[in-house]
Structure formats: C-alpha cells, structure tokens
Backbone as ProteinMPNN parsed JSONL, in Angstrom:
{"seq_chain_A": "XXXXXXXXXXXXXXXXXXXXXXXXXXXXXXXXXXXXXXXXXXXXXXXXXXXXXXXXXXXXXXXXXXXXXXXXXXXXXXXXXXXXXXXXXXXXXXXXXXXXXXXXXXXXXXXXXXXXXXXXXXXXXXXXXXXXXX", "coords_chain_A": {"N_chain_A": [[5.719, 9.888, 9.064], [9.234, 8.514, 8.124], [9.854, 6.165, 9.823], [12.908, 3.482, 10.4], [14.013, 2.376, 12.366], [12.111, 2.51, 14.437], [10.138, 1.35, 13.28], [11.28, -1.439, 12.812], [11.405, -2.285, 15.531], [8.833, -2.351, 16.352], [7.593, -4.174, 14.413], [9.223, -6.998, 15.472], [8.36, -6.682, 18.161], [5.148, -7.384, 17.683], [5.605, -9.332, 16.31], [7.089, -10.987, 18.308], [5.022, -11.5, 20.61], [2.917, -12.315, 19.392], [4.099, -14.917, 19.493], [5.465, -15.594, 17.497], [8.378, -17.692, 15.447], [10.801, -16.068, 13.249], [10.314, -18.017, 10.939], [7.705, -18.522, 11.253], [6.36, -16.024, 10.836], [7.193, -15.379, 8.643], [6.601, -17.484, 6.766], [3.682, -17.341, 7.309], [3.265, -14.53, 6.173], [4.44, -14.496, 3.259], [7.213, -13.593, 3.259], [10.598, -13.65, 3.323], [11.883, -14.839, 5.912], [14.651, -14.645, 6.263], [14.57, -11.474, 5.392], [12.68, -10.562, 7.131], [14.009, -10.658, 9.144], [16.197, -8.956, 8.901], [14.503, -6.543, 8.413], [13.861, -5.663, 11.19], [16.706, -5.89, 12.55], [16.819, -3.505, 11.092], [18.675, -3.581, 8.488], [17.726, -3.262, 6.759], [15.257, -1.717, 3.988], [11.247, -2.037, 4.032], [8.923, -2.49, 1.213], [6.054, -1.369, 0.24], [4.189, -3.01, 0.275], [5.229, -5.119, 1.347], [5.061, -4.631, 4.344], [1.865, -4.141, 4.212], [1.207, -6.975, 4.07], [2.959, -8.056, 6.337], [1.471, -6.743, 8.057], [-1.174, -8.046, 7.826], [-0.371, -10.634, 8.3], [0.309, -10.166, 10.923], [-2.302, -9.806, 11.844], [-3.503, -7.308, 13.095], [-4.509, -4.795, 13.875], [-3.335, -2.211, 13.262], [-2.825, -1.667, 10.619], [-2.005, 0.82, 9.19], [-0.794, 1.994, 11.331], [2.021, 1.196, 11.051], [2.561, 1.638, 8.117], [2.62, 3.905, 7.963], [5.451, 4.636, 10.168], [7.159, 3.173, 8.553], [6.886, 4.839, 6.356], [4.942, 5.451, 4.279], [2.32, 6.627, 2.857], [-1.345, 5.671, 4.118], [-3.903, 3.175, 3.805], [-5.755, 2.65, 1.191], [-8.071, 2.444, 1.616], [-8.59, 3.893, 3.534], [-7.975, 5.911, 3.394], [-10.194, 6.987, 1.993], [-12.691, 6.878, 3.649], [-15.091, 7.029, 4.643], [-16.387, 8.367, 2.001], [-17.273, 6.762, 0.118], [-19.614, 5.624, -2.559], [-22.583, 7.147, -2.82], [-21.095, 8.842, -0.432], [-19.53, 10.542, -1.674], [-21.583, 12.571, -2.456], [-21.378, 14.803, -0.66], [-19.51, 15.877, -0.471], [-19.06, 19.646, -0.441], [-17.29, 21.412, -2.41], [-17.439, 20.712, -6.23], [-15.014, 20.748, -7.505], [-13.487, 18.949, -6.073], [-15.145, 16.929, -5.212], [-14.994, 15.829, -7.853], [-12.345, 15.496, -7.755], [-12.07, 13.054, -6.611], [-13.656, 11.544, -7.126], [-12.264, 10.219, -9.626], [-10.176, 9.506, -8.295], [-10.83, 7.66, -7.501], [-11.844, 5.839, -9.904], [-8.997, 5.727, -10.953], [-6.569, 3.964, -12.549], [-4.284, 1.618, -9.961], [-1.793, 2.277, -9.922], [-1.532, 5.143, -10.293], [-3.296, 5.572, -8.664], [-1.474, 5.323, -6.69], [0.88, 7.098, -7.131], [-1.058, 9.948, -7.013], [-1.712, 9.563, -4.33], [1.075, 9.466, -3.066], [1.613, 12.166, -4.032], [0.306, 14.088, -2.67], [0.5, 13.402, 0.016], [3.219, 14.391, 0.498], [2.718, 16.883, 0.276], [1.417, 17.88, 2.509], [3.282, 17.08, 3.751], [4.931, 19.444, 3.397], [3.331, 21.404, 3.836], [3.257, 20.985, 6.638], [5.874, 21.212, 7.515], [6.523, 24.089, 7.393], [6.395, 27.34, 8.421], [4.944, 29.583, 10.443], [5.456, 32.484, 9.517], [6.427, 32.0, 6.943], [5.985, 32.076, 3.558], [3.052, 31.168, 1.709]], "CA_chain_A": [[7.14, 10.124, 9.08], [9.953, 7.305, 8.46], [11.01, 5.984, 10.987], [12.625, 2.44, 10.041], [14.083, 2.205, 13.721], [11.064, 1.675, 15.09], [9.456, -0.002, 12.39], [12.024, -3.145, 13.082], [11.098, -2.64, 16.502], [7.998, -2.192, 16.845], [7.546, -5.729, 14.03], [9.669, -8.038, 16.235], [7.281, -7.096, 19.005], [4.383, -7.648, 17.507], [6.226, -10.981, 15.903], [6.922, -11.851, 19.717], [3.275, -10.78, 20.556], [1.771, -13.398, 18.477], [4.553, -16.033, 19.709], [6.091, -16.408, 16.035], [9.247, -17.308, 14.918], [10.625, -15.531, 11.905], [10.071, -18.682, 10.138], [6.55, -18.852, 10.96], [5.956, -14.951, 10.045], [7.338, -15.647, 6.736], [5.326, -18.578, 6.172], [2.455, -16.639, 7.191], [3.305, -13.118, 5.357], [5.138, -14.582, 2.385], [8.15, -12.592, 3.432], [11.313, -14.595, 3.382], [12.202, -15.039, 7.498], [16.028, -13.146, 6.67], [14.159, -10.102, 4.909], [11.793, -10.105, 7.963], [15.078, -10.449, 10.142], [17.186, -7.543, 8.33], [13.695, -5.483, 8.598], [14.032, -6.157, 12.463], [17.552, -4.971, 12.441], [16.95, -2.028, 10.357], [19.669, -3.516, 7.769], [16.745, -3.019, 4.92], [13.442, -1.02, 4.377], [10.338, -3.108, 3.37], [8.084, -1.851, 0.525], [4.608, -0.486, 1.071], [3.255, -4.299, -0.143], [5.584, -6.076, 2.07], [4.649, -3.844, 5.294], [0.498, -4.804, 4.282], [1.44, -8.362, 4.587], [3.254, -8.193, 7.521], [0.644, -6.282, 8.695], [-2.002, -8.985, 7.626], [0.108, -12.171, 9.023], [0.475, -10.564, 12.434], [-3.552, -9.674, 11.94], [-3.346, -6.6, 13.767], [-5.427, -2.951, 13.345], [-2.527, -0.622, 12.907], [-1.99, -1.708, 9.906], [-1.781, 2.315, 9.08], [0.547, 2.188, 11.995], [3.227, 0.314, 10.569], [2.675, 2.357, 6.76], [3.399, 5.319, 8.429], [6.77, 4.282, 10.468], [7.95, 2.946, 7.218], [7.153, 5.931, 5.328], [4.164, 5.192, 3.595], [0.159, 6.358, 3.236], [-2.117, 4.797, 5.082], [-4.634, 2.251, 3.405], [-6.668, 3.742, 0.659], [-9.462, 2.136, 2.04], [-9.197, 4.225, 5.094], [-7.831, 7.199, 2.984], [-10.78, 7.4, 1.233], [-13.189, 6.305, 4.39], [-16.722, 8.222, 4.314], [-16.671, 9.164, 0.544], [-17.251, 5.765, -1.203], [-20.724, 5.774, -3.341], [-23.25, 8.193, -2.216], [-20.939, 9.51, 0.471], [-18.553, 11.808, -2.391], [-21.938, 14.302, -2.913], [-21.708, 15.518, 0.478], [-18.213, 17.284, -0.289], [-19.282, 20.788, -1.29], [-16.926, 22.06, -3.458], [-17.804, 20.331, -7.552], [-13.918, 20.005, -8.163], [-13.1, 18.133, -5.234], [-15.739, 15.67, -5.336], [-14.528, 15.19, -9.413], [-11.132, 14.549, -7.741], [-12.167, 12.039, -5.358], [-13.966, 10.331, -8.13], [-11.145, 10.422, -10.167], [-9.391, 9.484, -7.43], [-11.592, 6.07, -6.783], [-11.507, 5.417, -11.037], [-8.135, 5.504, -11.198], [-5.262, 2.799, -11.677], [-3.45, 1.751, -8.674], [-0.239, 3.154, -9.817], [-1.919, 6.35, -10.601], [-3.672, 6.049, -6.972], [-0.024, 5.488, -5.559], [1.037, 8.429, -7.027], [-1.651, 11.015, -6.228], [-1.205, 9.665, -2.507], [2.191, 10.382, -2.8], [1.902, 14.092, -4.385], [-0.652, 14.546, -1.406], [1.393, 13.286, 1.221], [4.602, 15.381, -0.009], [1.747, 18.716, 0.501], [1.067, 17.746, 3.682], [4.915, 17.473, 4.849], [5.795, 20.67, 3.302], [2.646, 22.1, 5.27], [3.623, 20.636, 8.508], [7.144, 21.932, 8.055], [6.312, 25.464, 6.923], [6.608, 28.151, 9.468], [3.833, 30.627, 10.618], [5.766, 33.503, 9.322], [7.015, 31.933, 5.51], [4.881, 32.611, 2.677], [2.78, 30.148, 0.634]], "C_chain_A": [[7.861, 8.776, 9.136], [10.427, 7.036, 9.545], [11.442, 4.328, 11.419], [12.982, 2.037, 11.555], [13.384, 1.494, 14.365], [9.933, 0.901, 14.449], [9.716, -1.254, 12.852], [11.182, -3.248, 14.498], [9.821, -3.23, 17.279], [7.371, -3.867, 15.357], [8.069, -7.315, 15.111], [8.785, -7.997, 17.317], [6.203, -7.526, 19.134], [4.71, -9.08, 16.655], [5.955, -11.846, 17.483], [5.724, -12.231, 20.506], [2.688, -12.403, 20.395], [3.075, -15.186, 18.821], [4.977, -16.594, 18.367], [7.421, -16.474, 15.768], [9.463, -16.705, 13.698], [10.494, -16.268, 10.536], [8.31, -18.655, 10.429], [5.939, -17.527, 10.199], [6.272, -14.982, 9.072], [6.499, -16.379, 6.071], [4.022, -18.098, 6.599], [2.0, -15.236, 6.42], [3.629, -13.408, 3.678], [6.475, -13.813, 1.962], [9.373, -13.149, 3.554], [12.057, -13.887, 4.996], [13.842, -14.059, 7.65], [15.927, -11.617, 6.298], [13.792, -9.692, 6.124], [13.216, -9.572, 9.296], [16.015, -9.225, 10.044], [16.25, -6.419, 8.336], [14.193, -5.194, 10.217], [15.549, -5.186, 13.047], [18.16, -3.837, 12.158], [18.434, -1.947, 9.517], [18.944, -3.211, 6.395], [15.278, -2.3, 5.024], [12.538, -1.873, 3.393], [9.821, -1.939, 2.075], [6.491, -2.21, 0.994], [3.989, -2.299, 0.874], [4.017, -5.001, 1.066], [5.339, -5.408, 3.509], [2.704, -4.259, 5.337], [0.789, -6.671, 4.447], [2.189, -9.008, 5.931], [2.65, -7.883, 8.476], [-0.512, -7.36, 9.068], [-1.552, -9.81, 8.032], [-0.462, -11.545, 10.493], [-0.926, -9.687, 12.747], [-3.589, -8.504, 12.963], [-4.18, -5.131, 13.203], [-4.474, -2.414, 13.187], [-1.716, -0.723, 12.026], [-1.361, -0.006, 9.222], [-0.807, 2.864, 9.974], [1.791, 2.392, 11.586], [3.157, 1.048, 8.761], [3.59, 3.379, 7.361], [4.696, 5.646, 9.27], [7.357, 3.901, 9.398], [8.142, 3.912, 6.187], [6.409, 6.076, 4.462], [2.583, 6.273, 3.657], [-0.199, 6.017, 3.867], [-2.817, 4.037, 3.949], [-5.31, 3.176, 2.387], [-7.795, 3.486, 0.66], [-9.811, 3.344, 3.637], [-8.951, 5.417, 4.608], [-8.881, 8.183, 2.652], [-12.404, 6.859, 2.372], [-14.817, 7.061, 4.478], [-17.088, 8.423, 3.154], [-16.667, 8.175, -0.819], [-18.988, 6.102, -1.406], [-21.345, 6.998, -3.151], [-22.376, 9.708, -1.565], [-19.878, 10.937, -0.78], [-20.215, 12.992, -2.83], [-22.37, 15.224, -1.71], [-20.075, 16.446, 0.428], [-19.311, 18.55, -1.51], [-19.314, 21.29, -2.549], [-17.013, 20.727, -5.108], [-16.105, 19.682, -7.523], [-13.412, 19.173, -7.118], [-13.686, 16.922, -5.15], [-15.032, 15.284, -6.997], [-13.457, 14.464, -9.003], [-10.941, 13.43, -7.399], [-12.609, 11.065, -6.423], [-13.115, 9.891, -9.344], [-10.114, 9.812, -10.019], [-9.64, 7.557, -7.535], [-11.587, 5.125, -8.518], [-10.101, 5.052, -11.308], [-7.303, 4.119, -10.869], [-4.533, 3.081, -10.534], [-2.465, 2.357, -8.433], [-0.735, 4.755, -9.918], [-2.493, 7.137, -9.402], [-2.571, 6.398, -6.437], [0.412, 6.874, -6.054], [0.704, 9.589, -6.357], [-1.693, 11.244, -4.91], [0.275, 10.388, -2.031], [2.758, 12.004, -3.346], [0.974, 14.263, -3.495], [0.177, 14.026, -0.411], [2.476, 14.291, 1.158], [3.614, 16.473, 0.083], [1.638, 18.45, 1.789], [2.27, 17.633, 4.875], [5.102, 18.653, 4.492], [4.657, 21.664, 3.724], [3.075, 22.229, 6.005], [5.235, 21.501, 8.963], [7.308, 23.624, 7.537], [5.919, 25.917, 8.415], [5.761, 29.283, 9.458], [4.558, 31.826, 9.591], [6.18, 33.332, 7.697], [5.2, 31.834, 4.629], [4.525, 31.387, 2.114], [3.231, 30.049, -0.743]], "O_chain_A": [[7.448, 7.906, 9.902], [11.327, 7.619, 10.15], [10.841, 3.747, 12.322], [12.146, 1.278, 12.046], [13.577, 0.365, 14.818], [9.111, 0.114, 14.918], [8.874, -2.071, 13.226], [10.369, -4.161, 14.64], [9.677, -4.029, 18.205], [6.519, -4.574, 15.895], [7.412, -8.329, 15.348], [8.296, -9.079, 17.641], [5.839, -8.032, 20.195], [3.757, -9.836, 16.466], [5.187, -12.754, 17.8], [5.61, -13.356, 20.99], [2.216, -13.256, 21.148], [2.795, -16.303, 18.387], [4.896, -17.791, 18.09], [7.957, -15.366, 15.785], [8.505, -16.684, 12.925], [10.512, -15.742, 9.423], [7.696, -18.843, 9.379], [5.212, -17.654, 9.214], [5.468, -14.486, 8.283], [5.82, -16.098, 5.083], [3.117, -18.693, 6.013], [0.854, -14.89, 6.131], [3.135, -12.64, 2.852], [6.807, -13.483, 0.823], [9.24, -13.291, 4.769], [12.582, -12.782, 5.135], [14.19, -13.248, 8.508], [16.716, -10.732, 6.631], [14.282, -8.637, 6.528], [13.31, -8.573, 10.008], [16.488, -8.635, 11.016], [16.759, -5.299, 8.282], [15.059, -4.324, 10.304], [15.528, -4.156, 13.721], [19.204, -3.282, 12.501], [19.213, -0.995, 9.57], [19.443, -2.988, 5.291], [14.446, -2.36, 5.929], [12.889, -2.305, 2.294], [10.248, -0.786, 2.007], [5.998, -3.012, 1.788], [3.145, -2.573, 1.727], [3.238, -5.521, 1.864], [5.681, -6.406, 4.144], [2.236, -4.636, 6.411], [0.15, -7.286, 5.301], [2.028, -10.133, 6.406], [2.86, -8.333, 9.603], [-0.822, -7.6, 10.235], [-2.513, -10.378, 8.551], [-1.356, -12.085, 11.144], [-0.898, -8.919, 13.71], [-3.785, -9.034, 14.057], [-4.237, -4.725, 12.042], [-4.923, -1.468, 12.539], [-0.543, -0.35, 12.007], [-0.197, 0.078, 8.83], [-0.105, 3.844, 9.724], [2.5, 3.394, 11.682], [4.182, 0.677, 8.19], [4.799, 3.597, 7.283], [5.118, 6.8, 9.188], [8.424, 4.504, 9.278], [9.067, 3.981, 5.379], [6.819, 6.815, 3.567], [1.982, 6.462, 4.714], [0.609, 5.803, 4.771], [-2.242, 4.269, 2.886], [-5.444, 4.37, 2.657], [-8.623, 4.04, -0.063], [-10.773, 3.496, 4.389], [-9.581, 6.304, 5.185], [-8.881, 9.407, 2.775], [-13.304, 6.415, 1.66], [-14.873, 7.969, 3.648], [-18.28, 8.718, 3.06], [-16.362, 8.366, -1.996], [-19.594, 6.738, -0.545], [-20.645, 7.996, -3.317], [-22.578, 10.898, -1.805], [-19.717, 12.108, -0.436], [-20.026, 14.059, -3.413], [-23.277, 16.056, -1.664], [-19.704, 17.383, 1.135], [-19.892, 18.454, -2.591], [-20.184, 21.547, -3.381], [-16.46, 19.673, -4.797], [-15.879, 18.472, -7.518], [-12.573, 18.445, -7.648], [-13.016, 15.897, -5.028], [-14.524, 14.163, -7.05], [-13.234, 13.313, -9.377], [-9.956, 12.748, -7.68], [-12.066, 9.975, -6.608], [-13.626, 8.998, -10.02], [-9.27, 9.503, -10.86], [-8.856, 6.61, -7.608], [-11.369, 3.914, -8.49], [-9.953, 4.002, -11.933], [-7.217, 3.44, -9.846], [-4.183, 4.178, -10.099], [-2.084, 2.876, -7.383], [0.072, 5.542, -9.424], [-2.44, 8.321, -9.069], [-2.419, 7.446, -5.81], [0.258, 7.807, -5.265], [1.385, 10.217, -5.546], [-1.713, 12.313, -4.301], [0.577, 11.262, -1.219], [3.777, 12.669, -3.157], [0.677, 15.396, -3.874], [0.661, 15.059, 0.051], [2.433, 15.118, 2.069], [4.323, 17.401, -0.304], [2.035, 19.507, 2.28], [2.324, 17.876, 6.081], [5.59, 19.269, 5.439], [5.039, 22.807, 3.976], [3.455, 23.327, 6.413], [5.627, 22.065, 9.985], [8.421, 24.127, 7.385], [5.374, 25.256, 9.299], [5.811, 30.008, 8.465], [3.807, 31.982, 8.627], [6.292, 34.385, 7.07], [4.02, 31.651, 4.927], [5.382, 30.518, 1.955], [2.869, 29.104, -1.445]]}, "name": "protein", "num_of_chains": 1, "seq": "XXXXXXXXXXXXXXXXXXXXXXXXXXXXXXXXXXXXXXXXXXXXXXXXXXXXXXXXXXXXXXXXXXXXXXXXXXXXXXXXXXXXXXXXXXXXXXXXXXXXXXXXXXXXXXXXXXXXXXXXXXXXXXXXXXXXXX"}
C-alpha cells in the first residue's frame, strides 16, 4: 500500500541512521540531495528505480520495505524466491509453472507489467468483501 508519508519518513531516518547528509546520500544513491529532500518532505514520489537505490546507498534489508510504502512490488528476485531453475517443477499445476517460466524469460518491462496486473488482483482481493461475488 502507498504510503508516501511514511516513505519520506521512514528515508530520513534511515538517512540519519547511517549519519548521512543529503549530500552524501545522493552521492552515494545517485539521487540528486533536493529530490532526496522533497522525497523526505513528501513534496514528490520517487520511482520504483530511484527507491532500489536509495535502498542500496543506505545498504539496508527492507529494501521490499521501502517498495511497498512507495507503492511498488517487491524485488523480483524475492518475488520469484524458491522457483528459479529446478525449483519451478515442484509447482503442480503445468500452466502455472509455464507462467512462471514465462515469467523469468520475459523482458523487464513485460516483468514490470505482469507484477503490476498481479499486484492490482491482489488489492482487489484484499478489498473484496466476504459476502460480494467474484
């Protein structure tokens, strides 16, 4: 779920964290220090690339954290976490493993997509109500 609020917030702390100014997180993210500052403020929303690099400067595990406050996926290394080589002929069903491999062939933009028509199923799951129909 977005939530750029605490995106900013939860960056500047982990900026402060690591003892950086927003000149050094720039020069370590490649993020220019007033982008990083207007993220911070929640005067601008990053994109999914500039959120992995901010992630990667301030070297931190959640980088899947910080996707998902912004509004993003998670990693598609972690999306796809059990089911690289071997591990896709332990799914069952035939068309699911095809998708997955499908999934792992595909261009990046074509990955970003399918993440995002699978994410968009998975909100209009979550917000569907015991009693409404599929």
């Amino acid at each position: 779920m977005k939530d750029m609020v605490q995106f900013g917030i939860r960056i500047r702390d982990l900026r402060k964290m690591n003892n950086y100014s927003l000149r050094e997180l720039g020069e370590r993210s490649g993020v220019s220090y007033s982008f990083i500052n207007s993220i911070e403020n929640n005067r601008f929303s990053p994109s999914r690339e500039t959120v992995i690099a901010l992630a990667d400067a301030l070297s931190i595990a959640e980088k899947d954290e910080l996707l998902l406050l912004a509004g993003f996926a998670p990693t598609e290394e972690e999306s796809l976490d059990g089911l690289s080589g071997d591990g896709l002929d332990e799914v069952d069903d035939p068309d699911v493993s095809l998708f997955f491999k499908d999934f792992k062939s595909a261009p990046k933009e074509r990955r970003d997509e399918m993440l995002r028509f699978w994410n968009f199923i998975k909100e209009q799951q979550q917000n569907r109500t015991p009693d409404s129909q599929q």
